[in-house]
Short mmCIF file of C-alpha atoms in Angstrom, two decimals:
data_model
loop_
_atom_site.label_atom_id
_atom_site.label_comp_id
_atom_site.label_asym_id
_atom_site.label_seq_id
_atom_site.Cartn_x
_atom_site.Cartn_y
_atom_site.Cartn_z
CA UNK A 1 183.73 -166.99 111.87
CA UNK A 2 185.37 -170.01 113.41
CA UNK A 3 187.30 -169.41 116.34
CA UNK A 4 186.97 -166.04 116.73
CA UNK A 5 183.42 -165.92 117.49
CA UNK A 6 183.23 -167.07 121.01
CA UNK A 7 184.01 -164.52 123.60
CA UNK A 8 183.18 -164.69 127.40
CA UNK A 9 181.83 -167.06 129.60
CA UNK A 10 179.15 -169.85 128.83
CA UNK A 11 175.47 -170.57 130.38
CA UNK A 12 175.04 -169.64 133.73
CA UNK A 13 178.59 -168.07 134.22
CA UNK A 14 178.12 -165.25 132.00
CA UNK A 15 176.56 -161.95 132.59
CA UNK A 16 173.67 -160.47 130.92
CA UNK A 17 175.99 -158.20 129.26
CA UNK A 18 178.58 -160.77 128.06
CA UNK A 19 175.28 -162.85 126.89
CA UNK A 20 174.49 -160.14 124.20
CA UNK A 21 177.46 -158.95 123.20
CA UNK A 22 178.23 -162.76 122.41
CA UNK A 23 174.86 -163.22 120.70
CA UNK A 24 175.43 -159.81 118.63
CA UNK A 25 178.80 -161.41 117.06
CA UNK A 26 177.24 -164.57 116.84
CA UNK A 27 174.32 -163.36 114.46
CA UNK A 28 176.81 -161.14 112.72
CA UNK A 29 178.70 -164.33 111.73
CA UNK A 30 175.52 -164.38 108.77
CA UNK A 31 174.33 -161.08 107.91
CA UNK A 32 175.16 -157.14 108.60
CA UNK A 33 174.86 -155.40 111.57
CA UNK A 34 171.53 -153.00 109.64
CA UNK A 35 169.90 -156.43 109.32
CA UNK A 36 170.47 -157.75 112.74
CA UNK A 37 167.07 -156.88 115.57
CA UNK A 38 167.30 -156.21 118.90
CA UNK A 39 164.24 -158.80 119.19
CA UNK A 40 166.92 -161.27 118.03
CA UNK A 41 169.83 -160.31 119.97
CA UNK A 42 167.42 -160.31 122.92
CA UNK A 43 166.14 -164.10 121.98
CA UNK A 44 169.40 -165.36 121.41
CA UNK A 45 170.71 -163.84 124.92
CA UNK A 46 167.59 -164.98 126.76
CA UNK A 47 167.14 -161.33 127.79
CA UNK A 48 164.14 -158.57 127.80
CA UNK A 49 164.68 -155.80 125.76
CA UNK A 50 165.17 -153.26 128.27
CA UNK A 51 168.48 -154.84 128.99
CA UNK A 52 170.05 -153.85 126.13
CA UNK A 53 169.50 -150.17 126.63
CA UNK A 54 170.30 -150.72 130.53
CA UNK A 55 173.51 -151.87 129.62
CA UNK A 56 174.71 -150.08 126.28
CA UNK A 57 172.41 -147.19 126.26
CA UNK A 58 170.69 -148.20 122.32
CA UNK A 59 171.29 -150.42 119.70
CA UNK A 60 174.26 -148.15 118.52
CA UNK A 61 176.03 -148.09 121.72
CA UNK A 62 176.09 -151.98 121.74
CA UNK A 63 177.48 -152.25 117.85
CA UNK A 64 180.35 -149.72 119.19
CA UNK A 65 181.02 -151.99 121.89
CA UNK A 66 180.97 -154.94 119.77
CA UNK A 67 183.44 -153.27 117.25
CA UNK A 68 185.61 -152.68 119.92
CA UNK A 69 185.58 -156.45 120.92
CA UNK A 70 186.51 -156.98 117.26
CA UNK A 71 189.40 -154.69 117.25
CA UNK A 72 190.43 -156.39 120.67
CA UNK A 73 191.09 -159.52 118.68
CA UNK A 74 192.44 -157.74 115.36
CA UNK A 75 194.89 -156.32 117.19
CA UNK A 76 195.99 -159.36 119.36
CA UNK A 77 196.43 -161.08 116.12
CA UNK A 78 198.81 -157.69 114.32
CA UNK A 79 200.91 -158.34 117.86
CA UNK A 80 201.46 -161.77 116.84
CA UNK A 81 202.76 -160.85 113.59
CA UNK A 82 206.60 -162.33 113.41
CA UNK A 83 209.41 -159.71 112.89
CA UNK A 84 212.14 -160.54 110.75
CA UNK A 85 215.23 -158.44 109.90
CA UNK A 86 213.22 -157.21 106.40
CA UNK A 87 211.06 -154.80 107.79
CA UNK A 88 209.26 -154.03 104.02
CA UNK A 89 208.86 -157.87 104.08
CA UNK A 90 207.28 -157.40 107.72
CA UNK A 91 204.65 -154.59 106.42
CA UNK A 92 203.88 -157.26 103.32
CA UNK A 93 202.98 -159.45 105.97
CA UNK A 94 200.94 -157.26 108.05
CA UNK A 95 198.91 -156.39 105.11
CA UNK A 96 198.27 -160.17 104.24
CA UNK A 97 197.36 -161.03 107.91
CA UNK A 98 194.56 -158.08 107.81
CA UNK A 99 192.78 -158.63 104.73
CA UNK A 100 192.50 -162.57 106.18
CA UNK A 101 191.17 -161.08 109.19
CA UNK A 102 188.27 -159.56 107.02
CA UNK A 103 187.61 -162.32 105.23
CA UNK A 104 187.36 -164.41 108.09
CA UNK A 105 184.80 -161.87 109.72
CA UNK A 106 182.90 -160.02 106.85
CA UNK A 107 180.43 -158.50 109.06
CA UNK A 108 182.13 -157.68 111.86
CA UNK A 109 184.85 -156.03 109.85
CA UNK A 110 182.59 -153.97 107.98
CA UNK A 111 181.00 -152.83 111.58
CA UNK A 112 184.56 -152.12 112.81
CA UNK A 113 185.93 -150.11 109.67
CA UNK A 114 182.19 -148.69 108.58
CA UNK A 115 180.77 -147.21 112.08
CA UNK A 116 177.46 -145.39 111.34
CA UNK A 117 177.27 -143.99 114.81
CA UNK A 118 178.93 -140.84 116.53
CA UNK A 119 180.26 -142.99 118.77
CA UNK A 120 183.45 -144.35 116.76
CA UNK A 121 185.90 -147.56 118.48
CA UNK A 122 188.94 -145.98 119.56
CA UNK A 123 191.09 -148.76 118.85
CA UNK A 124 191.85 -147.63 115.48
CA UNK A 125 194.08 -145.24 117.13
CA UNK A 126 196.05 -148.33 118.26
CA UNK A 127 195.87 -150.29 115.06
CA UNK A 128 197.52 -146.81 113.71
CA UNK A 129 200.19 -146.96 116.26
CA UNK A 130 200.89 -150.42 116.03
CA UNK A 131 201.64 -149.56 111.91
CA UNK A 132 203.20 -146.37 112.70
CA UNK A 133 206.04 -148.46 114.81
CA UNK A 134 205.99 -151.20 111.78
CA UNK A 135 206.93 -148.06 109.40
CA UNK A 136 209.42 -146.47 111.59
CA UNK A 137 211.41 -149.57 111.22
CA UNK A 138 211.54 -149.39 107.88
CA UNK A 139 212.75 -145.25 108.24
CA UNK A 140 215.03 -146.59 110.69
CA UNK A 141 216.51 -149.17 107.87
CA UNK A 142 216.91 -146.12 105.40
CA UNK A 143 213.80 -147.26 103.46
CA UNK A 144 211.22 -144.79 104.05
CA UNK A 145 210.30 -142.44 101.34
CA UNK A 146 208.05 -139.96 103.51
CA UNK A 147 207.05 -139.10 107.02
CA UNK A 148 206.42 -142.42 108.80
CA UNK A 149 202.85 -140.55 109.56
CA UNK A 150 201.52 -140.62 106.12
CA UNK A 151 203.15 -143.63 105.02
CA UNK A 152 201.37 -145.41 107.85
CA UNK A 153 197.85 -143.41 107.21
CA UNK A 154 198.30 -144.76 103.18
CA UNK A 155 198.86 -147.93 103.80
CA UNK A 156 195.75 -148.76 106.47
CA UNK A 157 193.46 -146.80 104.10
CA UNK A 158 194.39 -148.43 101.17
CA UNK A 159 194.39 -152.29 103.44
CA UNK A 160 191.15 -151.15 104.28
CA UNK A 161 190.07 -150.21 100.66
CA UNK A 162 191.50 -153.65 99.25
CA UNK A 163 189.19 -155.50 102.24
CA UNK A 164 185.82 -153.41 101.72
CA UNK A 165 186.08 -154.04 97.92
CA UNK A 166 186.88 -157.64 98.43
CA UNK A 167 183.54 -158.20 100.43
CA UNK A 168 181.21 -155.87 98.79
CA UNK A 169 182.24 -157.10 95.15
CA UNK A 170 183.80 -160.09 95.48
CA UNK A 171 183.07 -161.39 91.78
CA UNK A 172 185.69 -158.32 90.99
CA UNK A 173 187.61 -157.52 93.55
CA UNK A 174 188.05 -160.70 95.49
CA UNK A 175 190.22 -162.61 93.52
CA UNK A 176 193.85 -163.83 94.91
CA UNK A 177 195.69 -161.12 92.88
CA UNK A 178 194.45 -157.64 93.35
CA UNK A 179 195.14 -157.18 96.96
CA UNK A 180 198.74 -158.13 96.55
CA UNK A 181 199.26 -156.06 93.63
CA UNK A 182 197.54 -152.84 95.73
CA UNK A 183 199.70 -153.83 98.71
CA UNK A 184 203.14 -154.13 96.28
CA UNK A 185 201.96 -150.73 94.76
CA UNK A 186 201.22 -148.85 97.83
CA UNK A 187 204.23 -150.30 99.79
CA UNK A 188 206.58 -149.92 96.91
CA UNK A 189 205.61 -146.23 96.72
CA UNK A 190 206.27 -145.89 100.46
CA UNK A 191 209.39 -147.49 100.86
CA UNK A 192 210.79 -146.76 97.16
CA UNK A 193 210.34 -149.29 94.24
CA UNK A 194 213.85 -149.80 92.37
CA UNK A 195 213.03 -147.20 89.96
CA UNK A 196 212.74 -144.69 92.78
CA UNK A 197 215.59 -145.82 94.52
CA UNK A 198 217.65 -145.15 91.13
CA UNK A 199 215.89 -141.64 91.16
CA UNK A 200 217.10 -140.78 94.46
CA UNK A 201 220.53 -142.31 94.22
CA UNK A 202 221.03 -139.81 90.77
CA UNK A 203 219.74 -137.06 93.28
CA UNK A 204 222.27 -137.82 95.80
CA UNK A 205 225.07 -138.20 93.37
CA UNK A 206 223.56 -134.43 91.96
CA UNK A 207 223.80 -132.88 95.21
CA UNK A 208 227.16 -134.01 96.42
CA UNK A 209 228.54 -132.78 93.01
CA UNK A 210 227.09 -129.52 93.66
CA UNK A 211 228.26 -129.40 97.16
CA UNK A 212 231.84 -130.29 95.45
CA UNK A 213 231.08 -127.85 93.27
CA UNK A 214 230.91 -125.28 95.46
CA UNK A 215 233.28 -126.46 98.34
CA UNK A 216 235.97 -126.72 95.47
CA UNK A 217 236.35 -130.77 96.45
CA UNK A 218 237.24 -132.68 93.49
CA UNK A 219 233.79 -134.88 92.44
CA UNK A 220 235.10 -138.77 91.88
CA UNK A 221 235.31 -140.07 88.44
CA UNK A 222 232.64 -142.82 89.42
CA UNK A 223 230.41 -140.90 90.53
CA UNK A 224 230.45 -138.37 87.22
CA UNK A 225 230.17 -141.45 84.94
CA UNK A 226 226.96 -142.59 86.82
CA UNK A 227 225.91 -138.74 86.81
CA UNK A 228 226.05 -138.84 83.33
CA UNK A 229 224.35 -142.12 82.33
CA UNK A 230 221.60 -140.87 84.23
CA UNK A 231 221.26 -138.18 82.55
CA UNK A 232 221.71 -139.39 79.25
CA UNK A 233 218.30 -139.42 77.35
CA UNK A 234 217.26 -143.06 76.77
CA UNK A 235 217.95 -144.42 73.22
CA UNK A 236 214.81 -145.27 71.20
CA UNK A 237 214.51 -149.17 70.54
CA UNK A 238 216.30 -150.41 67.39
CA UNK A 239 213.37 -151.79 65.95
CA UNK A 240 211.33 -148.36 66.36
#
């Protein structure tokens, strides 16, 4: 997990809670949360077994606290993503940074996004809020084809799904092409790919022609030509 693994103080200056959190996350660097025993955590943190229950209630409470710390770093990285004049490109950058975090922190990421206890990491709401702002920039630029809320949920769900499949089945889904393909498909659907844009353009011309007919206003020759071309059935290939 590289530089993201450490947290809190070191040695004599850290509290028992900090040592337990740090020990748990260090163990998560090499194995799944369910495979880590409380005894191993206590031995690494140099605390007695009752300390975990005193600080966190139980092991699940400890894992939730570790997941929250993981989200803190995840969200800090999200806030550092650069903003450009192209909000759709920024969405792709945010997707890629999400995947990069998951690949660097596989067991921590699973703990963050597949919680097993009743207490869920509340930071997922902030992750949604950050993504919602990014999607709203697309809306403000006229490049959104659904509500920002639905767009944000769609992107986050697909992003997490890609990461989980890559982590769980790396031989099948861990290649360098799957994530970009899903990214472009989902973000293209949300923001409008070229075919969607042409359909929207056709609908706009049709609507304007209808308004012109109802109001008696003349429809421009250019708009009529566009509408005629859009409604004309596609020609069969000459070689068919």
